[in-house]
Short mmCIF file of C-alpha atoms and ligand atoms in Angstrom, two decimals:
data_model
loop_
_atom_site.label_atom_id
_atom_site.label_comp_id
_atom_site.label_asym_id
_atom_site.label_seq_id
_atom_site.Cartn_x
_atom_site.Cartn_y
_atom_site.Cartn_z
CA MET S 28 -12.57 -18.99 14.29
CA GLY S 29 -9.24 -19.00 12.75
CA GLY S 30 -6.44 -17.80 15.05
CA ARG S 31 -4.15 -16.21 11.80
CA LEU S 32 -3.65 -12.48 13.92
CA ALA S 33 -3.53 -14.90 18.06
CA GLY S 34 -1.89 -12.33 19.53
CA ARG S 35 -1.80 -9.78 17.74
CA VAL S 36 -2.45 -6.16 18.74
CA ALA S 37 -3.91 -3.69 15.95
CA VAL S 38 -5.67 -0.44 15.95
CA ILE S 39 -7.96 0.37 13.61
CA THR S 40 -9.11 4.42 12.18
CA GLY S 41 -12.35 4.75 10.84
CA GLY S 42 -13.52 1.44 12.53
CA ALA S 43 -16.52 2.16 13.74
CA SER S 44 -18.38 1.14 10.00
CA GLY S 45 -17.06 0.54 6.64
CA ILE S 46 -14.31 -0.95 4.85
CA GLY S 47 -12.66 -0.18 8.97
CA LEU S 48 -15.57 -2.46 10.85
CA ALA S 49 -15.18 -5.62 8.08
CA ILE S 50 -11.65 -5.17 8.88
CA ALA S 51 -11.88 -5.31 12.75
CA GLU S 52 -14.36 -8.61 12.41
CA ARG S 53 -12.43 -10.08 10.59
CA PHE S 54 -8.96 -9.45 12.75
CA LEU S 55 -10.76 -10.41 15.52
CA ALA S 56 -12.14 -13.31 14.38
CA GLU S 57 -8.60 -14.06 13.28
CA GLY S 58 -7.92 -13.60 17.33
CA ALA S 59 -6.62 -9.74 17.68
CA LYS S 60 -6.70 -7.60 20.29
CA LEU S 61 -7.99 -4.28 18.64
CA VAL S 62 -8.34 -0.87 19.18
CA LEU S 63 -11.23 0.89 17.20
CA ALA S 64 -10.49 4.35 16.97
CA ASP S 65 -13.53 6.67 15.33
CA LEU S 66 -14.55 10.33 15.33
CA ASN S 67 -18.45 8.88 16.17
CA ALA S 68 -18.38 8.70 19.39
CA PRO S 69 -21.97 7.18 19.53
CA LEU S 70 -21.74 4.29 16.91
CA LEU S 71 -18.30 3.10 18.11
CA ALA S 72 -20.41 3.18 21.41
CA GLN S 73 -22.74 0.17 19.53
CA ARG S 74 -19.56 -1.20 18.51
CA GLN S 75 -17.47 -1.45 21.87
CA THR S 76 -21.07 -4.01 23.09
CA GLU S 77 -21.41 -5.36 19.68
CA LEU S 78 -17.48 -6.84 19.73
CA GLY S 79 -16.67 -7.44 23.38
CA ASP S 80 -13.45 -7.14 25.14
CA ASP S 81 -11.16 -8.10 22.41
CA VAL S 82 -12.45 -4.94 22.12
CA ALA S 83 -11.06 -1.29 23.28
CA THR S 84 -13.08 1.89 21.90
CA ARG S 85 -11.46 5.73 21.89
CA THR S 86 -13.46 8.64 20.15
CA VAL S 87 -10.43 10.68 17.79
CA ASP S 88 -10.17 12.39 14.86
CA VAL S 89 -7.72 11.73 13.66
CA ARG S 90 -6.83 15.23 12.38
CA ILE S 91 -5.36 15.87 15.69
CA GLU S 92 -1.92 14.90 16.72
CA ALA S 93 -3.09 14.24 20.61
CA GLN S 94 -6.08 12.33 19.89
CA VAL S 95 -3.96 10.44 17.70
CA GLU S 96 -1.05 9.17 19.49
CA GLU S 97 -3.50 8.80 22.87
CA MET S 98 -4.88 6.08 20.24
CA VAL S 99 -1.77 4.20 20.21
CA ALA S 100 -0.93 4.67 23.75
CA LEU S 101 -4.86 2.85 24.52
CA ALA S 102 -3.61 -0.30 22.42
CA VAL S 103 -0.43 -0.23 24.73
CA LYS S 104 -2.05 0.06 28.17
CA ARG S 105 -4.59 -2.21 27.02
CA PHE S 106 -3.12 -4.76 25.04
CA GLY S 107 0.32 -4.77 25.86
CA GLY S 108 1.91 -3.54 22.33
CA LEU S 109 0.36 -2.53 18.47
CA ASP S 110 1.83 -5.04 15.91
CA LEU S 111 -0.95 -4.08 13.23
CA ALA S 112 -2.77 -1.04 11.77
CA VAL S 113 -5.49 -0.40 9.46
CA ASN S 114 -5.76 3.30 8.61
CA SER S 115 -9.36 3.85 7.16
CA ALA S 116 -10.92 6.86 8.38
CA GLY S 117 -12.72 8.53 5.69
CA LEU S 118 -14.69 11.22 3.63
CA ALA S 119 -15.64 12.79 0.25
CA THR S 120 -16.32 15.70 -0.93
CA TRP S 121 -18.66 16.65 -5.17
CA ALA S 122 -18.04 20.08 -6.41
CA PRO S 123 -16.46 20.25 -9.43
CA ILE S 124 -12.74 22.48 -9.06
CA VAL S 125 -14.08 25.86 -9.61
CA ASP S 126 -16.91 25.50 -7.27
CA HIS S 127 -15.28 23.68 -4.84
CA THR S 128 -14.74 25.12 -1.29
CA GLU S 129 -11.58 25.25 0.62
CA GLU S 130 -13.22 24.30 3.18
CA GLN S 131 -14.42 21.45 1.60
CA TRP S 132 -10.92 20.26 0.53
CA ASP S 133 -8.82 21.12 3.71
CA THR S 134 -11.45 19.03 5.31
CA VAL S 135 -11.22 15.94 3.15
CA LEU S 136 -7.28 16.58 3.03
CA ASP S 137 -7.10 16.89 6.40
CA VAL S 138 -8.78 13.26 7.18
CA CYS S 139 -7.76 11.55 4.59
CA LEU S 140 -3.77 12.50 3.55
CA LYS S 141 -3.23 14.56 6.73
CA GLY S 142 -4.96 11.70 8.44
CA VAL S 143 -2.89 9.21 8.16
CA PHE S 144 0.27 10.74 8.02
CA LEU S 145 -0.24 10.92 11.91
CA SER S 146 -1.24 7.98 12.36
CA LEU S 147 1.76 6.26 10.39
CA LYS S 148 3.72 7.95 12.67
CA HIS S 149 2.93 7.50 16.00
CA GLU S 150 1.73 3.48 15.39
CA ALA S 151 5.83 3.41 13.60
CA ARG S 152 7.24 4.67 16.24
CA GLN S 153 5.12 2.37 19.14
CA MET S 154 6.53 -0.18 16.75
CA ARG S 155 10.03 0.09 16.60
CA ALA S 156 10.22 1.11 19.72
CA GLY S 157 8.69 -2.61 20.76
CA GLY S 158 11.42 -4.12 18.52
CA ALA S 159 9.01 -6.54 17.39
CA GLY S 160 8.22 -4.87 13.77
CA GLY S 161 4.46 -4.47 12.06
CA ALA S 162 2.62 -4.08 9.72
CA ILE S 163 0.55 -0.86 8.50
CA ILE S 164 -2.42 -1.28 6.05
CA ASN S 165 -3.52 2.59 4.31
CA ILE S 166 -6.99 2.30 2.64
CA ALA S 167 -6.89 4.66 -0.01
CA SER S 168 -8.47 4.38 -3.58
CA LEU S 169 -9.36 3.61 -6.90
CA ASN S 170 -9.30 7.56 -6.86
CA ALA S 171 -5.26 7.23 -5.78
CA PHE S 172 -5.14 6.37 -9.84
CA GLN S 173 -7.99 6.90 -11.84
CA PRO S 174 -9.32 10.79 -11.29
CA GLY S 175 -12.95 11.41 -11.25
CA GLU S 176 -14.80 14.51 -11.69
CA GLY S 177 -15.74 16.45 -8.78
CA MET S 178 -13.28 14.74 -6.97
CA SER S 179 -10.50 16.72 -6.85
CA ALA S 180 -9.56 16.69 -3.18
CA TYR S 181 -10.67 13.12 -3.19
CA CYS S 182 -8.23 12.36 -5.74
CA ALA S 183 -5.08 14.60 -4.59
CA ALA S 184 -5.86 12.91 -0.84
CA LYS S 185 -5.86 9.74 -2.13
CA ALA S 186 -2.56 9.64 -5.18
CA GLY S 187 -0.95 11.01 -1.61
CA VAL S 188 -1.96 8.79 0.24
CA GLU S 189 -0.48 5.65 -2.09
CA MET S 190 2.71 7.98 -2.03
CA ILE S 191 3.20 7.79 1.70
CA THR S 192 2.56 4.54 1.83
CA ARG S 193 6.12 4.39 -0.55
CA VAL S 194 7.97 6.96 1.64
CA ALA S 195 6.35 5.01 4.52
CA ALA S 196 7.52 1.26 3.46
CA MET S 197 11.33 2.80 2.25
CA GLU S 198 12.01 4.61 5.85
CA LEU S 199 10.32 1.56 7.95
CA GLY S 200 11.76 -1.52 6.49
CA GLY S 201 15.08 -1.03 8.46
CA ASP S 202 12.86 -2.10 11.57
CA ASP S 203 11.24 -4.81 9.56
CA ILE S 204 7.75 -2.32 9.88
CA ARG S 205 5.57 -3.03 6.54
CA VAL S 206 3.52 -0.84 5.07
CA CYS S 207 1.00 -1.51 2.24
CA GLY S 208 -2.41 0.08 1.12
CA ILE S 209 -5.40 -0.89 -0.34
CA ALA S 210 -7.67 0.75 -3.17
CA PRO S 211 -10.96 -0.45 -3.06
CA GLY S 212 -13.16 0.41 -6.50
CA LEU S 213 -17.03 1.00 -5.20
CA VAL S 214 -17.63 -0.97 -2.25
CA ASP S 215 -21.00 -0.80 -0.44
CA THR S 216 -20.79 1.05 2.88
CA PRO S 217 -22.39 4.09 4.43
CA LEU S 218 -19.89 6.56 2.47
CA THR S 219 -20.75 5.37 -0.81
CA THR S 220 -24.58 3.89 -0.74
CA PRO S 221 -26.17 6.74 -0.51
CA LEU S 222 -24.42 8.22 -3.52
CA ALA S 223 -24.73 4.54 -5.50
CA ASN S 224 -27.96 4.04 -5.36
CA LEU S 225 -29.28 7.77 -7.67
CA PRO S 226 -30.13 6.68 -10.61
CA GLY S 227 -27.84 5.89 -13.57
CA VAL S 228 -24.60 5.73 -10.78
CA ARG S 229 -24.33 1.98 -9.79
CA GLU S 230 -25.24 1.21 -13.40
CA ALA S 231 -22.31 3.05 -14.93
CA TYR S 232 -19.41 1.60 -11.99
CA LEU S 233 -20.81 -1.70 -13.31
CA GLU S 234 -20.70 -0.87 -16.73
CA ASN S 235 -16.84 -0.59 -16.78
CA THR S 236 -15.50 -3.00 -14.02
CA PRO S 237 -15.26 -5.98 -15.87
CA LEU S 238 -15.52 -8.33 -12.60
CA GLY S 239 -19.17 -6.60 -12.92
CA ARG S 240 -20.76 -6.57 -9.54
CA VAL S 241 -19.56 -3.47 -6.74
CA GLY S 242 -17.29 -4.50 -3.67
CA THR S 243 -18.24 -5.89 0.35
CA PRO S 244 -16.33 -4.92 2.64
CA ALA S 245 -15.63 -8.08 3.42
CA ASP S 246 -13.77 -8.55 0.01
CA ILE S 247 -11.52 -5.98 1.70
CA ALA S 248 -10.97 -7.45 4.69
CA ALA S 249 -9.93 -10.60 3.04
CA ALA S 250 -7.20 -8.52 1.61
CA ALA S 251 -6.52 -6.80 4.73
CA LEU S 252 -5.96 -10.07 7.11
CA PHE S 253 -3.88 -11.55 4.12
CA LEU S 254 -1.80 -7.88 4.50
CA ALA S 255 -1.91 -7.98 7.88
CA SER S 256 -0.63 -11.87 8.35
CA GLU S 257 3.00 -13.27 7.55
CA GLU S 258 2.31 -14.81 4.54
CA ALA S 259 2.99 -11.17 3.31
CA SER S 260 6.10 -10.85 4.79
CA TRP S 261 7.46 -9.82 2.18
CA VAL S 262 5.12 -7.44 0.49
CA SER S 263 5.63 -4.00 1.43
CA GLY S 264 5.55 -1.14 -0.71
CA THR S 265 2.86 -1.80 -2.78
CA THR S 266 -0.76 -0.86 -3.10
CA LEU S 267 -3.06 -3.21 -3.37
CA SER S 268 -5.99 -2.71 -6.17
CA LEU S 269 -9.33 -3.86 -5.60
CA ASP S 270 -11.93 -3.14 -7.38
CA GLY S 271 -12.83 -5.90 -9.71
CA ALA S 272 -10.13 -4.79 -12.58
CA ALA S 273 -11.82 -0.85 -12.46
CA ASN S 274 -8.75 0.44 -12.88
CA THR S 275 -8.55 -1.14 -16.13
CA LYS S 276 -11.58 0.41 -18.11
CA ARG S 277 -12.80 4.65 -16.70
CA TYR S 278 -14.23 6.86 -13.73
CA PRO S 279 -18.44 7.07 -14.33
CA GLU S 280 -19.36 10.57 -15.14
CA LEU S 281 -20.42 11.25 -11.62
CA MET S 282 -21.24 15.28 -11.99
CA LYS S 283 -23.35 14.67 -15.38
CA LEU S 284 -25.18 11.82 -13.33
CA LEU S 285 -25.37 13.37 -9.81
CA ALA S 286 -26.65 17.20 -12.32
CA GLY S 287 -29.62 14.25 -13.50
N1 LIG U 131 -16.71 2.46 0.28
C1 LIG U 131 -15.96 2.72 -0.63
O1 LIG U 131 -16.13 2.39 -2.25
C2 LIG U 131 -14.49 3.33 -0.72
C3 LIG U 131 -13.27 3.25 -1.76
C4 LIG U 131 -12.71 3.55 -2.52
C5 LIG U 131 -12.17 3.89 -0.70
N2 LIG U 131 -12.44 4.04 0.27
C6 LIG U 131 -11.98 4.71 1.66
O2 LIG U 131 -12.54 3.35 2.36
C7 LIG U 131 -11.78 3.97 3.60
C8 LIG U 131 -13.66 3.39 4.53
O3 LIG U 131 -14.77 4.08 3.97
P1 LIG U 131 -16.26 3.38 4.20
O4 LIG U 131 -16.36 3.25 3.04
O5 LIG U 131 -15.83 2.31 4.89
O6 LIG U 131 -17.30 4.70 4.32
P2 LIG U 131 -17.43 4.55 5.93
O7 LIG U 131 -18.44 5.82 6.81
O8 LIG U 131 -18.66 3.65 6.79
O9 LIG U 131 -16.05 4.91 7.59
C9 LIG U 131 -15.55 5.81 7.21
C10 LIG U 131 -15.26 5.51 8.75
O10 LIG U 131 -14.43 6.60 9.22
C11 LIG U 131 -15.09 8.49 10.71
N3 LIG U 131 -14.06 9.38 9.76
C12 LIG U 131 -14.53 9.83 9.12
N4 LIG U 131 -13.61 11.46 9.99
C13 LIG U 131 -12.90 11.15 11.32
C14 LIG U 131 -12.08 12.13 11.14
N5 LIG U 131 -11.54 12.82 11.64
N6 LIG U 131 -11.32 10.33 12.70
C15 LIG U 131 -12.18 10.05 12.60
N7 LIG U 131 -12.41 9.31 11.69
C16 LIG U 131 -13.40 9.42 11.29
C17 LIG U 131 -16.24 7.65 10.23
O11 LIG U 131 -16.84 8.29 11.16
C18 LIG U 131 -16.67 6.49 9.92
O12 LIG U 131 -17.09 5.31 10.58
C19 LIG U 131 -12.22 5.83 3.61
O13 LIG U 131 -10.56 6.16 3.35
C20 LIG U 131 -12.91 5.95 2.12
O14 LIG U 131 -11.87 7.02 1.14
C21 LIG U 131 -14.01 3.73 0.58
#
């Protein structure tokens, strides 16, 4: 175990699965104490058992402000404050704009963008009150920059995450609170593996990924650790692309691939 985050307290939304979970495991190994927040209560209970007493879990819907506020309050009550936050809760829908339902649009925008706004708001309030600064990492996406057909809601939400990251960094810098984003390309997680395993989909991503492989949650966790650590003390207001250089090429034509 390293000690790069010793004495630090973090909240991680979407922490029961995929990228959020990998970041949780990495932060724990570096000595942090964590509040893991997720909508998936059974999975969260499983993580509580697996990860032990340096972790507190809370069932939270990031769309609901009172629940987000309680998540932050739990970090203070259980571990004495809040130094770090990772906002990873997210989901996606796939349909052309002409077929995308209002409900799909609202769900994606509410979870991926409003959820980040509410989380940032309460995490930053607590860090400001604590008076010792902090670091907040928002998980955006390659789709913040690169359009993907059938992904209007997701692309719009993630572009919004990239922008609110910059606004928050501007507003909170005076409190020594850093705000950064991570924009992953395709990473194998429960969110993406079913789609990536459809015929031709993984191949299309790889064709457009100069480094020739998809990402792992551990790839994202390594960058999150850097952004959370003191070594990144002059990094704020930026979103780091972690995509094997996929941003230099084009996004796969998912609708054609899904139509078969
Ligand atoms: N996997 C990828 O290829 C990829 C690429 C780019 C960006 N991302 C982003 O990374 C983040 C994590 O995704 P992942 O791939 O680890 O997926 P995942 O499904 O493994 O994890 C997402 C977690 O968010 C939780 N969640 C969903 N809605 C929630 C809500 N309303 N409140 C609280 N928790 C909620 C889910 O229960 C789940 O545990 C997301 O924001 C996603 O958009 C993923």
